mmCIF file of C-alpha atoms in Angstrom:
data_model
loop_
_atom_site.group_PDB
_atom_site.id
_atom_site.type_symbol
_atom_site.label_atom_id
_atom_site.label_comp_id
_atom_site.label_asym_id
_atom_site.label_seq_id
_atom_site.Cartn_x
_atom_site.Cartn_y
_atom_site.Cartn_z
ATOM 1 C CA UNK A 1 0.000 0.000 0.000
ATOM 2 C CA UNK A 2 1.261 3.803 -0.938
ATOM 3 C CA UNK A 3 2.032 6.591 1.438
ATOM 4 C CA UNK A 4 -1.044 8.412 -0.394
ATOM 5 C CA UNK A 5 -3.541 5.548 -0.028
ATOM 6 C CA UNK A 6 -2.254 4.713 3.836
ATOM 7 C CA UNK A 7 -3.164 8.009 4.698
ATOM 8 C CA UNK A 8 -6.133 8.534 3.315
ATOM 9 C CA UNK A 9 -7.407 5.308 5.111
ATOM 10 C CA UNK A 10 -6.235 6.671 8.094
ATOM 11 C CA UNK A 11 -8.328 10.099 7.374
ATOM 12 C CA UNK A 12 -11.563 8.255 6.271
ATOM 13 C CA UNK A 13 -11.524 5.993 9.104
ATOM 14 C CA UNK A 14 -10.933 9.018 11.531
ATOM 15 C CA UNK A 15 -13.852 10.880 9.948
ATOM 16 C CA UNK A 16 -16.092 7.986 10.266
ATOM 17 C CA UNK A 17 -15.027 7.835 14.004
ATOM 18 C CA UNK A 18 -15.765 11.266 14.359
ATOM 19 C CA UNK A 19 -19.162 10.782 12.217
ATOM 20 C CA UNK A 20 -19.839 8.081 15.175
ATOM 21 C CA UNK A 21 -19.361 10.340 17.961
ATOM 22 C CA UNK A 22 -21.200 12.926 16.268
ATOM 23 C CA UNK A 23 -24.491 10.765 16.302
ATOM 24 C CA UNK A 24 -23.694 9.594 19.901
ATOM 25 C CA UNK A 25 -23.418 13.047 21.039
ATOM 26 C CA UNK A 26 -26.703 14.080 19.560
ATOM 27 C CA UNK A 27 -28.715 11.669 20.175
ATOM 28 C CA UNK A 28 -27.554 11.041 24.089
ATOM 29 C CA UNK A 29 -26.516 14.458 24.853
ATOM 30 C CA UNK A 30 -27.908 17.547 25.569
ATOM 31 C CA UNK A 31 -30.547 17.733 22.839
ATOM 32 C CA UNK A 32 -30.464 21.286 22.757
ATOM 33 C CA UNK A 33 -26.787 20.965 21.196
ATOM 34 C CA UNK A 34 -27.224 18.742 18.355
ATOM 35 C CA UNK A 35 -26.204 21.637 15.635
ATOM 36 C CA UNK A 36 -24.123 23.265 17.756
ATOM 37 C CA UNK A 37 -22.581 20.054 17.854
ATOM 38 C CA UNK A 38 -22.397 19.671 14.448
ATOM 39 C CA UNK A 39 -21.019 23.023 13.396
ATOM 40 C CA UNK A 40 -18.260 22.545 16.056
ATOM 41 C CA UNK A 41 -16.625 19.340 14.418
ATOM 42 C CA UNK A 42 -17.023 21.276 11.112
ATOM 43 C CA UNK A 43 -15.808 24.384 11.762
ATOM 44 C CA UNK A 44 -12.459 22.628 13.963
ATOM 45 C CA UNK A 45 -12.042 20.329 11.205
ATOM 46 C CA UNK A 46 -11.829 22.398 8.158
ATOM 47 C CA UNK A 47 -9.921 25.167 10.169
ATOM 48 C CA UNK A 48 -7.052 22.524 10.730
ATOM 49 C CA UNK A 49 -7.084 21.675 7.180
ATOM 50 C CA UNK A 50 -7.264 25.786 6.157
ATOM 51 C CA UNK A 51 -4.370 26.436 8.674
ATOM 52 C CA UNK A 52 -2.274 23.632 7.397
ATOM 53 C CA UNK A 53 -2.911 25.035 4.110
ATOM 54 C CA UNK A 54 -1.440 28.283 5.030
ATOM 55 C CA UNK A 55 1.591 27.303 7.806
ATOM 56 C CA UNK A 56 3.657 25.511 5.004
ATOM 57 C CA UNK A 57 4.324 28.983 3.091
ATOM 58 C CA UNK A 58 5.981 29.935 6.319
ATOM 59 C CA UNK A 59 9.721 28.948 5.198
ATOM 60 C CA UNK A 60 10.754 26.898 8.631
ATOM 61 C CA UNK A 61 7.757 24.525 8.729
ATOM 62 C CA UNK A 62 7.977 21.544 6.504
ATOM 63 C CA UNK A 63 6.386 18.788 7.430
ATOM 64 C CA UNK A 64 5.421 15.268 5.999
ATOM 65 C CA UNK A 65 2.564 13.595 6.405
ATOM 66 C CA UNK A 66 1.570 11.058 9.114
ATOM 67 C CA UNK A 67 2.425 8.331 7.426
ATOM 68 C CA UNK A 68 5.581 9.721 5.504
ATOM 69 C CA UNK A 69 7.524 7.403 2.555
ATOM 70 C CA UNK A 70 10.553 5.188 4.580
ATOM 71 C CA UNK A 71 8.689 5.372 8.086
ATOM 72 C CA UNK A 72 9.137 2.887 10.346
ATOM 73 C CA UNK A 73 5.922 0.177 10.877
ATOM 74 C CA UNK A 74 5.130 1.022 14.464
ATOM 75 C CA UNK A 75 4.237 4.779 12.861
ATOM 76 C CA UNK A 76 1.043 3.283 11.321
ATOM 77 C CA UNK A 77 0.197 1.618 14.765
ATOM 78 C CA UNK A 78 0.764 5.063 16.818
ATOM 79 C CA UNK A 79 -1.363 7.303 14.719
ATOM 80 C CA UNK A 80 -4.410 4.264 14.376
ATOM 81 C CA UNK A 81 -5.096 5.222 18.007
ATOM 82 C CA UNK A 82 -6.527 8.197 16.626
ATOM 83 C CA UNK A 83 -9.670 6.157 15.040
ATOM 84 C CA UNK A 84 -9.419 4.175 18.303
ATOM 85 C CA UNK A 85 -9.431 6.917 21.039
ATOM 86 C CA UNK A 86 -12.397 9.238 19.300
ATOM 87 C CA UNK A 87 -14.502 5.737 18.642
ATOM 88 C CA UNK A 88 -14.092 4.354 22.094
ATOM 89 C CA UNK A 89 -15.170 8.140 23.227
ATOM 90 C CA UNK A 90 -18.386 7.786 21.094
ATOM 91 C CA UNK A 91 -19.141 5.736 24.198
ATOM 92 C CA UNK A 92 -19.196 8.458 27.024
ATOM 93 C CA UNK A 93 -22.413 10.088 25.858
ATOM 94 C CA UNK A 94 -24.199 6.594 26.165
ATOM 95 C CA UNK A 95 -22.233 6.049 29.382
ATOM 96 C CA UNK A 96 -23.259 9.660 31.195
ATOM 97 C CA UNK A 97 -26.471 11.137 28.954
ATOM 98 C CA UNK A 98 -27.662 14.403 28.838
ATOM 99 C CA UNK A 99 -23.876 15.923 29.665
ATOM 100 C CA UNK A 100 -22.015 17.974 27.273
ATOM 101 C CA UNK A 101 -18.903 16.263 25.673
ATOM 102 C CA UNK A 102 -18.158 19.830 23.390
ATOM 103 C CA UNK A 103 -14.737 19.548 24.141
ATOM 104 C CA UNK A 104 -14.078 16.161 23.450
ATOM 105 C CA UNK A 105 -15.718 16.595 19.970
ATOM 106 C CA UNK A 106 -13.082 19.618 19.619
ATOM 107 C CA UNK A 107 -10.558 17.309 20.433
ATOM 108 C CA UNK A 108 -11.431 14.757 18.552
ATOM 109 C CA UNK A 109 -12.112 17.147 15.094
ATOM 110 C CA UNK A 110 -8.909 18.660 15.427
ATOM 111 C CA UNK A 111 -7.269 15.115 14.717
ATOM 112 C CA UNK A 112 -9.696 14.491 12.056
ATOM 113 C CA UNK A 113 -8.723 17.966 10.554
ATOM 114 C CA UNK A 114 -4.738 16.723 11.132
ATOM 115 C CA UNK A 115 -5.796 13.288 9.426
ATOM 116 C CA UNK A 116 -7.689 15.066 6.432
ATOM 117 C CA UNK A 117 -4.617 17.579 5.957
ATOM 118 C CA UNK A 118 -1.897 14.868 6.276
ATOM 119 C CA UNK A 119 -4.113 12.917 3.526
ATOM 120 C CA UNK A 120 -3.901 16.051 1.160
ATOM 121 C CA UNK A 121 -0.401 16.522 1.643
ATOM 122 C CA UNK A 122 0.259 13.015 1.201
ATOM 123 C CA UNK A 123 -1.501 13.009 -2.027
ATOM 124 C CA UNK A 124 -0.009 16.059 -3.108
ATOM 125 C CA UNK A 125 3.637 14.181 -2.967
ATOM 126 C CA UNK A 126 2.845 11.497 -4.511
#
């Protein structure tokens, strides 16, 4: 498997991860947040990809992606606990309902943004 089609695995299962907490959060949490929810993993997730967009015409920050050509194995492990972490927090909202999880969604966007943006860049080197 390429570096481009590794990482873009990596972003789609983070985004489905995040798709899952998404519908755990609105349906057991506060029910007055569903679209606040919504907008929130949107808005985080599309900023990271923006802001990634515009940090590499800085000229000290070059970066690869996530899963970068030559990396060692245990790479692809480390940054699958992305996925992992933001699916096994899908579960809090079942766990304690009605509470608000807003910043765990933040979290959890911002890696799907740093997924989504590795993807591009990954794509854009090979």
């Amino acid at each position: 498997m390429n570096v481009a089609k590794a990482n873009a695995l990596l972003a789609l299962t983070t985004c489905l991860s995040l798709a899952l907490l998404l519908m755990t959060m609105s349906v057991f949490g506060r029910p007055d947040m569903a679209v606040r929810y919504v907008l929130i993993a949107l808005f985080c997730s599309m900023g990271v990809v923006v802001l990634n967009r515009l940090i590499p015409a800085l000229p000290s920050a070059k970066s690869p992606p996530m899963i970068a050509p030559g990396a060692p194995k245990i790479v692809v492990i480390w940054v699958a606990l992305f996925p992992l972490l933001i699916t096994l927090s899908a579960a809090l909202p079942v766990l304690v309902p009605g509470a608000d999880f807003a910043l765990m969604l933040i979290i959890a966007s911002v890696w799907c943004g740093m997924t989504l943006a590795s993807a591009i860049k990954a794509q854009r080197l090979s």
